mmCIF file of C-alpha atoms in Angstrom:
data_model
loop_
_atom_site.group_PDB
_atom_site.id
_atom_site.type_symbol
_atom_site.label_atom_id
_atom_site.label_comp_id
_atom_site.label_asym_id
_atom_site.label_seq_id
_atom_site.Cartn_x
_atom_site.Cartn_y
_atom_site.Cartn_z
ATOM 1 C CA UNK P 1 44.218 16.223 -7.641
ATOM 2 C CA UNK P 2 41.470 16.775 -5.486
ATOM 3 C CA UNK P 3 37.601 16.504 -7.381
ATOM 4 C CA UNK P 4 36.275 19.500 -6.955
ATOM 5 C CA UNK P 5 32.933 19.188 -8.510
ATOM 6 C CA UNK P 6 30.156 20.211 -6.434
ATOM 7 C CA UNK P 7 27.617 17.621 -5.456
ATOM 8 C CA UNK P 8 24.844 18.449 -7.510
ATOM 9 C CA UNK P 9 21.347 19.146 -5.623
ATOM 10 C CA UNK P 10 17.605 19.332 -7.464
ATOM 11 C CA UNK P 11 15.404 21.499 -5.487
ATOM 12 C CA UNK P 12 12.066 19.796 -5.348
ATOM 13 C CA UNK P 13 9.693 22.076 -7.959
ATOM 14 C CA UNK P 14 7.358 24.752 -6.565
ATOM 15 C CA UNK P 15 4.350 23.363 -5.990
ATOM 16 C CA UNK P 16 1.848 26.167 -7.162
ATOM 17 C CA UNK P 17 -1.984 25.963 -6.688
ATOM 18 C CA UNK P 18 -3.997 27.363 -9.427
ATOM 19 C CA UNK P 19 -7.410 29.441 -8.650
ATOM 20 C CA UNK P 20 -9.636 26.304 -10.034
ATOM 21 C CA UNK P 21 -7.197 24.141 -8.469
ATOM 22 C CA UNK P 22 -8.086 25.929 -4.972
ATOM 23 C CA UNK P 23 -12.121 26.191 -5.654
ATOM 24 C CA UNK P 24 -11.833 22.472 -6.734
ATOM 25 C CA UNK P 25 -10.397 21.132 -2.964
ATOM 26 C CA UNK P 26 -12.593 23.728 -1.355
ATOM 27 C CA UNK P 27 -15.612 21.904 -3.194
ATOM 28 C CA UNK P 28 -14.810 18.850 -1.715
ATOM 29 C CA UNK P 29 -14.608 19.625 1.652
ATOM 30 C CA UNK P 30 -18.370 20.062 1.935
ATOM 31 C CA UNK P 31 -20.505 17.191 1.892
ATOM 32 C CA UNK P 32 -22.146 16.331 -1.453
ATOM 33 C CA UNK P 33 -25.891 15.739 -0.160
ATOM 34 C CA UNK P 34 -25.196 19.563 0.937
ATOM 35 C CA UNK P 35 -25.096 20.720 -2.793
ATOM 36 C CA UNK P 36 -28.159 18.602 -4.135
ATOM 37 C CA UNK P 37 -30.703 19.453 -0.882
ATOM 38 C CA UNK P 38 -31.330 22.619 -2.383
ATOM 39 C CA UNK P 39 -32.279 21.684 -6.367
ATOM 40 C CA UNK P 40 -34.006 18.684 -4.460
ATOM 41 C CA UNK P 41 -36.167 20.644 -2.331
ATOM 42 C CA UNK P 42 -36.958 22.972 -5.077
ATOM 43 C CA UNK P 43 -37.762 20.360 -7.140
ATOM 44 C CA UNK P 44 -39.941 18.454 -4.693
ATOM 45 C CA UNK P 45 -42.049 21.937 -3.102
ATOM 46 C CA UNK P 46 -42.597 23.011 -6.317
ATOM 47 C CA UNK P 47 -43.075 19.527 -8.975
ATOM 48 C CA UNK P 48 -43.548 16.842 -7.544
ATOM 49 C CA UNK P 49 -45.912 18.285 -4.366
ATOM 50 C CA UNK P 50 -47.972 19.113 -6.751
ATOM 51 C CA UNK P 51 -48.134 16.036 -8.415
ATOM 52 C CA UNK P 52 -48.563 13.695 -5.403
ATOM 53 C CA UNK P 53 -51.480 15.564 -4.584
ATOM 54 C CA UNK P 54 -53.117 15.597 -8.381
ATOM 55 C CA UNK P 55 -52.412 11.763 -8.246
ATOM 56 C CA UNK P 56 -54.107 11.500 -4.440
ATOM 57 C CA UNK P 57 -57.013 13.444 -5.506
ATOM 58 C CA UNK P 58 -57.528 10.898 -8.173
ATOM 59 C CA UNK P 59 -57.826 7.916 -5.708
ATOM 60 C CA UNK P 60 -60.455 10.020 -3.809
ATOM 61 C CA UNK P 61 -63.724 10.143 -4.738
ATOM 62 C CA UNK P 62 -65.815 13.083 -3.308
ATOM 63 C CA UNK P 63 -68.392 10.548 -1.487
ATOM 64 C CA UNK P 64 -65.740 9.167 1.376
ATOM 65 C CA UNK P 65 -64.318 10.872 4.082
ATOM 66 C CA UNK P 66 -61.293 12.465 4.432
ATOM 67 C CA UNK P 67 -58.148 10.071 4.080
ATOM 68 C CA UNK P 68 -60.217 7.484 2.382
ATOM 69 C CA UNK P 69 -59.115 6.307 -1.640
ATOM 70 C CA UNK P 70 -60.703 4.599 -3.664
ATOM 71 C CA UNK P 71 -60.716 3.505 -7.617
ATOM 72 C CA UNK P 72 -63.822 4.772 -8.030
ATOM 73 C CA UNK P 73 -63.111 7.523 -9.751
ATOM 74 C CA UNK P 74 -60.693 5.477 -12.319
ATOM 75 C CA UNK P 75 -63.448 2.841 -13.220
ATOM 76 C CA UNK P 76 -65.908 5.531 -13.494
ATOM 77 C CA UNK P 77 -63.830 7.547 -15.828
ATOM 78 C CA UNK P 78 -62.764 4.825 -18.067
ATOM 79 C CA UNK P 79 -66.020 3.797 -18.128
ATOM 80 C CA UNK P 80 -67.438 7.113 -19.798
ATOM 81 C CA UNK P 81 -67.515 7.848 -23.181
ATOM 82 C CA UNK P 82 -66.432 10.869 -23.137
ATOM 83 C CA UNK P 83 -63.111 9.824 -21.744
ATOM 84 C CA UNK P 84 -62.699 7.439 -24.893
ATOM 85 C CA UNK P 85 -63.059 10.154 -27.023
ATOM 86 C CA UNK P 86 -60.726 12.034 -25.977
ATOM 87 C CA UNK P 87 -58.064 9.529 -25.639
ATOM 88 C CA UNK P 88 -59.060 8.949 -29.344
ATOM 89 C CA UNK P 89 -58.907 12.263 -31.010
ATOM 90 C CA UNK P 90 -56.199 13.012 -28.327
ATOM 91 C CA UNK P 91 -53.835 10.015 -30.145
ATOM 92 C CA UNK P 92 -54.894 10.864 -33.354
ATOM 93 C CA UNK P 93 -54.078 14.477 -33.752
ATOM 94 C CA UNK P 94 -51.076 14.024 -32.040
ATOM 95 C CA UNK P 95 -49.998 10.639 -34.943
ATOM 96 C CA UNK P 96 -51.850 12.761 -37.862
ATOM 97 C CA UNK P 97 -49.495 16.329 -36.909
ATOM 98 C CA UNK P 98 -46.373 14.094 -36.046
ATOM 99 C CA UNK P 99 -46.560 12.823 -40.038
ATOM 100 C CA UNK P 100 -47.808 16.369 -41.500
ATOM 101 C CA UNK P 101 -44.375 17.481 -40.089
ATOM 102 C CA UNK P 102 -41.910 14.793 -40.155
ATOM 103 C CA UNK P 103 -42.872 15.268 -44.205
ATOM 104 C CA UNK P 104 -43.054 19.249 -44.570
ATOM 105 C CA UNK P 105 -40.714 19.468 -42.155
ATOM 106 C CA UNK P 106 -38.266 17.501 -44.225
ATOM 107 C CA UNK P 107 -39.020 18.859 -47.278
ATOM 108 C CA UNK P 108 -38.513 22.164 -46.122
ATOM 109 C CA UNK P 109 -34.988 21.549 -44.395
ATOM 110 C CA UNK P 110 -34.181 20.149 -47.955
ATOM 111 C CA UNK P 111 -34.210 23.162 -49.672
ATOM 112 C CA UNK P 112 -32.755 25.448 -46.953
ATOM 113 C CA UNK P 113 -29.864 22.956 -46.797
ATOM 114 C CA UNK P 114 -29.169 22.299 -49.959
ATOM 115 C CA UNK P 115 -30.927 24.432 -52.479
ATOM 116 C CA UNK P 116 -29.176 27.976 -52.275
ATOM 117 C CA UNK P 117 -31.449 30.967 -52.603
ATOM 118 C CA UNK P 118 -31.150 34.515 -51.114
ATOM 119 C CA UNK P 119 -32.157 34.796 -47.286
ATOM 120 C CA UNK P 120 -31.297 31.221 -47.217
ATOM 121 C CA UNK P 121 -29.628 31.913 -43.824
ATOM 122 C CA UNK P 122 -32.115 34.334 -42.201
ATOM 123 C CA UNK P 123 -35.094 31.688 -42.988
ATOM 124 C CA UNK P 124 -32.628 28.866 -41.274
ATOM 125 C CA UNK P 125 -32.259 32.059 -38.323
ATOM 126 C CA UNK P 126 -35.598 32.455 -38.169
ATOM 127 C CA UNK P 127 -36.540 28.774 -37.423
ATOM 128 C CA UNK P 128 -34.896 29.429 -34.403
ATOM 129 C CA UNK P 129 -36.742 32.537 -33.170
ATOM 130 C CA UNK P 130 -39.769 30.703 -34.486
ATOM 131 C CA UNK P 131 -39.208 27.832 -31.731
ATOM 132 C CA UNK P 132 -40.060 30.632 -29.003
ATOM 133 C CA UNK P 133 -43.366 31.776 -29.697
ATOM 134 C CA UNK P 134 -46.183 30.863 -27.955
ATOM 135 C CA UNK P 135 -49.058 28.436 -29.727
ATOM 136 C CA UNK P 136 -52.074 30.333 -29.594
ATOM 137 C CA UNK P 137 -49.892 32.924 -31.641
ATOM 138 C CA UNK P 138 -50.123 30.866 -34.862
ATOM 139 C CA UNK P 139 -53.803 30.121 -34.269
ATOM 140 C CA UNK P 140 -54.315 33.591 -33.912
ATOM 141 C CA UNK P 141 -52.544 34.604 -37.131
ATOM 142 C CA UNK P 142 -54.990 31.523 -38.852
ATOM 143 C CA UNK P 143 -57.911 33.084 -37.475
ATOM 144 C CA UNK P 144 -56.863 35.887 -38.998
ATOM 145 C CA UNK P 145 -56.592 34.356 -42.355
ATOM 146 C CA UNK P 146 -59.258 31.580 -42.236
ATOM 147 C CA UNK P 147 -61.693 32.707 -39.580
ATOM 148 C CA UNK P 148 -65.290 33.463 -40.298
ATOM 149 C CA UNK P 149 -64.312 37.107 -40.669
ATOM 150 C CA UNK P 150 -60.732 36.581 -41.741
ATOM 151 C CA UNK P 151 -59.324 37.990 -44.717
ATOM 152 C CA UNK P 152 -59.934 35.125 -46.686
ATOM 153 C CA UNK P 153 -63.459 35.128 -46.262
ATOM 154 C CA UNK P 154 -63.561 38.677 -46.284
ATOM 155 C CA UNK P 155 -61.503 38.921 -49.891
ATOM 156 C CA UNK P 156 -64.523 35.992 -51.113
ATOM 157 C CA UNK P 157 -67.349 37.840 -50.036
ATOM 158 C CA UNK P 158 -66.155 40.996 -51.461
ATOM 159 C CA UNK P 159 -65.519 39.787 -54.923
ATOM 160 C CA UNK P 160 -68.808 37.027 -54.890
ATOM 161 C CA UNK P 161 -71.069 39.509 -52.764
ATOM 162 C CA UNK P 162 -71.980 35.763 -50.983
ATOM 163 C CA UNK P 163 -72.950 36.317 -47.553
ATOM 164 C CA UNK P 164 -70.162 34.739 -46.279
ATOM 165 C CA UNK P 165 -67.076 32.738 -47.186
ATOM 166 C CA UNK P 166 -66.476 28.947 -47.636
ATOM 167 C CA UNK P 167 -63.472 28.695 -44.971
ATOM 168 C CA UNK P 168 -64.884 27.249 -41.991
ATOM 169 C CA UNK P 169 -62.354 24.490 -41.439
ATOM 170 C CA UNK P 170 -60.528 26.205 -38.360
ATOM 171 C CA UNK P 171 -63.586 24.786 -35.949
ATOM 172 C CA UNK P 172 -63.365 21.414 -37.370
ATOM 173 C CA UNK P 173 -60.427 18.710 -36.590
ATOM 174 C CA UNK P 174 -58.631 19.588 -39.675
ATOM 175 C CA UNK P 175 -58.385 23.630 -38.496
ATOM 176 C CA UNK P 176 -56.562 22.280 -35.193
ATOM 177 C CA UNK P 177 -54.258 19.575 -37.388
ATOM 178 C CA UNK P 178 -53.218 22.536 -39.817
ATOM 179 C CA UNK P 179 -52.351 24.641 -36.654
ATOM 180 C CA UNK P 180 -50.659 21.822 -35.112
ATOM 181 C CA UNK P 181 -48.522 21.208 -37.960
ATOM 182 C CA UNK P 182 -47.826 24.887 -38.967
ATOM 183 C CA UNK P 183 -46.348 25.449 -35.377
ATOM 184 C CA UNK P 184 -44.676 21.982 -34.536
ATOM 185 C CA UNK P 185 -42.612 21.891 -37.874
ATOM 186 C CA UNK P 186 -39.876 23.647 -36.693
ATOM 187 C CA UNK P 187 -39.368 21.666 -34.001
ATOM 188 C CA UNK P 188 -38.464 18.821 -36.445
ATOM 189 C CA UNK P 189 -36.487 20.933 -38.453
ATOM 190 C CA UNK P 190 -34.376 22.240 -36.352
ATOM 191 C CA UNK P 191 -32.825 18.876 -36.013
ATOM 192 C CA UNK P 192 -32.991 18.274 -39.433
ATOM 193 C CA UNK P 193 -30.537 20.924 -40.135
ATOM 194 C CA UNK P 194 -27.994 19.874 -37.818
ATOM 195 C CA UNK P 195 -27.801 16.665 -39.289
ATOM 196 C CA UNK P 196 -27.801 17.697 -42.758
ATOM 197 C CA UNK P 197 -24.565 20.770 -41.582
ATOM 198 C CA UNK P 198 -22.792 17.116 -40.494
ATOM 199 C CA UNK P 199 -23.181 15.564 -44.125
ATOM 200 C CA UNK P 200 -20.054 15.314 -46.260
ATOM 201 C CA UNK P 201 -21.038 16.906 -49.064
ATOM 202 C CA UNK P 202 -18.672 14.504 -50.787
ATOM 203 C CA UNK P 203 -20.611 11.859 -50.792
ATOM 204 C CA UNK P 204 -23.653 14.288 -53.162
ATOM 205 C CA UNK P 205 -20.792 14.890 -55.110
ATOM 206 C CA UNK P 206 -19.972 11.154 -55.859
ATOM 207 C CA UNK P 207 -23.365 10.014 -56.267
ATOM 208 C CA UNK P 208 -24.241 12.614 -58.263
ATOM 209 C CA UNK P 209 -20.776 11.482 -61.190
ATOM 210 C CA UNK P 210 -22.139 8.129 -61.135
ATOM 211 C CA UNK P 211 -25.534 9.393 -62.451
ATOM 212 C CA UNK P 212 -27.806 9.780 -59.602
ATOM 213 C CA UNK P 213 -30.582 11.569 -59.882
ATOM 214 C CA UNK P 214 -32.186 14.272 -57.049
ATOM 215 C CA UNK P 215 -34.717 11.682 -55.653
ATOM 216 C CA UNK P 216 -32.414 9.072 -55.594
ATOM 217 C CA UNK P 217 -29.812 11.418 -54.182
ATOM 218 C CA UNK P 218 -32.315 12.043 -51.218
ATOM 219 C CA UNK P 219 -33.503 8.323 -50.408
ATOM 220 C CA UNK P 220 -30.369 6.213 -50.470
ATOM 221 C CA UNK P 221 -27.969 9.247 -49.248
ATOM 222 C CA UNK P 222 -29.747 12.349 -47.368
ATOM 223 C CA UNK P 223 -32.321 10.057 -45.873
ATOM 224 C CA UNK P 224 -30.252 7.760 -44.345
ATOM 225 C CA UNK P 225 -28.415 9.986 -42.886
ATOM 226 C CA UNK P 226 -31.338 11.858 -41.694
ATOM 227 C CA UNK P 227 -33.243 9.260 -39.937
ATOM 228 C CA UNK P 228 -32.183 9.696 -36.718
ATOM 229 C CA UNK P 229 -32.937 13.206 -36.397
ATOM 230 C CA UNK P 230 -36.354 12.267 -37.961
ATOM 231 C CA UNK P 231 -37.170 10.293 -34.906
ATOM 232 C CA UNK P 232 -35.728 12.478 -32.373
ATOM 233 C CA UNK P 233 -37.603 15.198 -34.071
ATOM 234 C CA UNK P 234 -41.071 13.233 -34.490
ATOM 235 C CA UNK P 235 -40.983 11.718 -30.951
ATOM 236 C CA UNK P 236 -40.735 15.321 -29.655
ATOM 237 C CA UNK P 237 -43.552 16.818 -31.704
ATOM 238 C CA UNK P 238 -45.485 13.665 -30.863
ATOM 239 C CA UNK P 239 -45.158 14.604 -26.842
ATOM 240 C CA UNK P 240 -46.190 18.496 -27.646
ATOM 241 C CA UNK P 241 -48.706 17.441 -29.704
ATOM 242 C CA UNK P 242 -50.323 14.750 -27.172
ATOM 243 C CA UNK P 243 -50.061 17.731 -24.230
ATOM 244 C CA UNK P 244 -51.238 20.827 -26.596
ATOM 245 C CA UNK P 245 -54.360 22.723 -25.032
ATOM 246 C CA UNK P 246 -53.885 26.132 -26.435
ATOM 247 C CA UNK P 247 -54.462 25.681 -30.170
ATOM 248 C CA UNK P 248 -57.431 23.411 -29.031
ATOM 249 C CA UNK P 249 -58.773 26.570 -27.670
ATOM 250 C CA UNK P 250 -58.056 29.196 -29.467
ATOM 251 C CA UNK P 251 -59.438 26.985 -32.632
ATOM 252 C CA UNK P 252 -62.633 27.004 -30.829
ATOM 253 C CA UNK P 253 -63.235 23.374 -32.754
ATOM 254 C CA UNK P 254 -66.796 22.251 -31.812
ATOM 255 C CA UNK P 255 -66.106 18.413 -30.777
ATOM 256 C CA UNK P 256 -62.707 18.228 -30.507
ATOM 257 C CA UNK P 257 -62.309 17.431 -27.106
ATOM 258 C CA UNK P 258 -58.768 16.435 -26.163
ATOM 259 C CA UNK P 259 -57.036 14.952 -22.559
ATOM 260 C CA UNK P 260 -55.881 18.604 -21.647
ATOM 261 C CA UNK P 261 -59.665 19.898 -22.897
ATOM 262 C CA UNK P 262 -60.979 17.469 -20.729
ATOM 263 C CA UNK P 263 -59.211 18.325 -18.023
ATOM 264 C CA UNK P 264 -60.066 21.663 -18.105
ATOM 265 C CA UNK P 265 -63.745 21.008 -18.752
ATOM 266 C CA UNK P 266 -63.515 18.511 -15.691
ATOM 267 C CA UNK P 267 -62.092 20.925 -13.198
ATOM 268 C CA UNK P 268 -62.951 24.454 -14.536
ATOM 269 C CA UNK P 269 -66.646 24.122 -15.946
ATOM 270 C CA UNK P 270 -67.956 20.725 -13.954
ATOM 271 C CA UNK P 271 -66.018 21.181 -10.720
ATOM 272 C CA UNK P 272 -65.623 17.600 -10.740
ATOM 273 C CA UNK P 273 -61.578 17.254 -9.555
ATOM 274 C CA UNK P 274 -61.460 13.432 -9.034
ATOM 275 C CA UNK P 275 -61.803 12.572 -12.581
ATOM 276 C CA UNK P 276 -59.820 15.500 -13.695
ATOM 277 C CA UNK P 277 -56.807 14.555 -11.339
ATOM 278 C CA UNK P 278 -57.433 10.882 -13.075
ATOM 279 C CA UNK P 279 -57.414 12.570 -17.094
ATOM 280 C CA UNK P 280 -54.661 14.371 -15.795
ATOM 281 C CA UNK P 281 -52.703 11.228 -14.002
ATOM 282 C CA UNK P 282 -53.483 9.252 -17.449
ATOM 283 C CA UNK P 283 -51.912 12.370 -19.470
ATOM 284 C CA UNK P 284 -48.813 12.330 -17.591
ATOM 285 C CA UNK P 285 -48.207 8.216 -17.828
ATOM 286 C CA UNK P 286 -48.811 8.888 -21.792
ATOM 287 C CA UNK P 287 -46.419 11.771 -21.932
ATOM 288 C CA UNK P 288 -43.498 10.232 -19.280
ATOM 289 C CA UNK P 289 -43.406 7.748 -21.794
ATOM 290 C CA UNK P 290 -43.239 9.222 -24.922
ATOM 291 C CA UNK P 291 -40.649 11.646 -23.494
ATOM 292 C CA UNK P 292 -38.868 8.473 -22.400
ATOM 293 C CA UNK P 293 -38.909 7.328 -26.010
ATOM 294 C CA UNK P 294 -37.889 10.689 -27.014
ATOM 295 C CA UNK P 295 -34.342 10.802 -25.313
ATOM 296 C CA UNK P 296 -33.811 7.048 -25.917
ATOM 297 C CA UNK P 297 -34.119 8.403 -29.353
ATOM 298 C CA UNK P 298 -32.130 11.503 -29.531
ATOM 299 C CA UNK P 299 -29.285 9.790 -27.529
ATOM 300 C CA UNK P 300 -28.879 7.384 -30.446
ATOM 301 C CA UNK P 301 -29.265 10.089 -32.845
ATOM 302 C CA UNK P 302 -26.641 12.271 -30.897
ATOM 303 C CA UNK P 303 -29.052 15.103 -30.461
#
């Protein structure tokens, strides 16, 4: 009896080519240096241009001739004592702010997190929207409250019949470190909170059976946990803080000259751009590394 079972045959599957398939293979049949010239030119016209000539300028004193540098200008600047001062209070506002809100800031994320109260969520919201207003806005709202005619003054005077109030602090250091820290605190919150969504709340749970107390809840098991975003947090407020010229302004605080005030005064009031290209190279160094320290930081922390 003959076999008649037909030889069996497997068609070879339809290949089919999906739409990101196709954009994929058309991708890579141009050149990569063709996709990053254009972010790089954009980049260099409009950042670092800029910046090669600020640092130039700062190598060129006004005395020599065109093309000629010189350090002049940096041993004449380092030299002054105005310079020093600057650097000084600059560094010190920045470290005094950084604490104020690393502490309120984690203080505050504390209760949002894990003390319930209504509007619990619209506060956390509002951190958010907070993050996007300009600086001098705050300082403005302070004046408002604390300045020489502000409505604290203005609610002394017309209960004392004094002259005028006692609230003068907004012109002193302390008015800029009370802006600094009322607007910067946020910024270390909203990390906070994102680290303190990730905690098992399991672990509150168990500490609290064995007998833990709130404080001791917080320093062996929230803090812990909440170091990392502390430092991501602080280094970031600590690079704002170090570059910050608007609150510095709007404060009007006699004496408190910063590196951005100094800049400013340098180029705008003295005309003198050779040392304010050098304040301003100085700045940047400072502030490349802090930000440097800032995403060595936050990469640990997973931020």
């Amino acid at each position: 009896m003959a076999d008649t079972t037909a030889p069996s045959t497997t068609a070879p599957a339809p290949t089919s080519t999906t739409p990101g398939r196709r954009k994929a293979v058309g991708l890579t049949s141009t050149p990569a240096w063709a996709w990053a010239l254009p972010p790089v030119l954009v980049l260099a016209l409009g950042f670092l241009y800029p910046l090669a000539l600020v640092v130039r300028q700062s190598f060129t004193p006004e005395s020599l001739e065109e093309g000629g540098a010189s350090l002049t200008p940096y041993t004449e600047v380092f030299a002054s004592t105005v310079f020093r001062e600057a650097l000084t209070t600059t560094v010190r506002l920045a470290v005094g702010a950084t604490v104020g809100c690393l502490v309120l800031g984690f203080v505050l994320a504390l209760v949002i997190a894990f003390v319930p109260f209504p509007g619990g969520k619209a506060v956390a919201r509002f951190i958010d929207v907070f993050l996007s207003f300009p600086s001098f806005l705050i300082t403005l709202a302070l004046l408002f409250i604390y300045g020489s005619v502000g409505m604290a003054n203005g609610a002394w005077t017309g209960v004392t019949g004094a002259a005028e109030g006692p609230f003068h602090f907004l012109t002193t250091p302390w008015g800029v470190l009370l802006a600094e820290i009322t607007y910067f605190t946020p910024f270390v919150m909203r990390p906070l909170l994102a680290a303190f969504s990730q905690l098992d709340t399991a672990q509150l749970e168990v500490a609290s059976s064995l007998g833990a107390g709130p404080v001791r809840i917080v320093r062996q098991v929230i803090l812990p946990e909440a170091l990392p975003a502390l430092a991501a947090g602080g280094s970031l407020v600590l690079v704002l803080c170090l570059n910050e010229f608007g609150i510095v302004l709007f404060t009007g605080a006699k004496g408190v000259t910063t590196l951005p005030m100094l800049v400013y005064s340098k180029a705008i009031l003295e005309s003198d751009y050779p040392a304010a290209c050098v304040v301003a190279v100085v700045n940047i160094v400072l502030s490349v590394g802090l930000y440097s320290l800032y995403r060595v930081v936050s990469r640990r922390a997973g931020a």
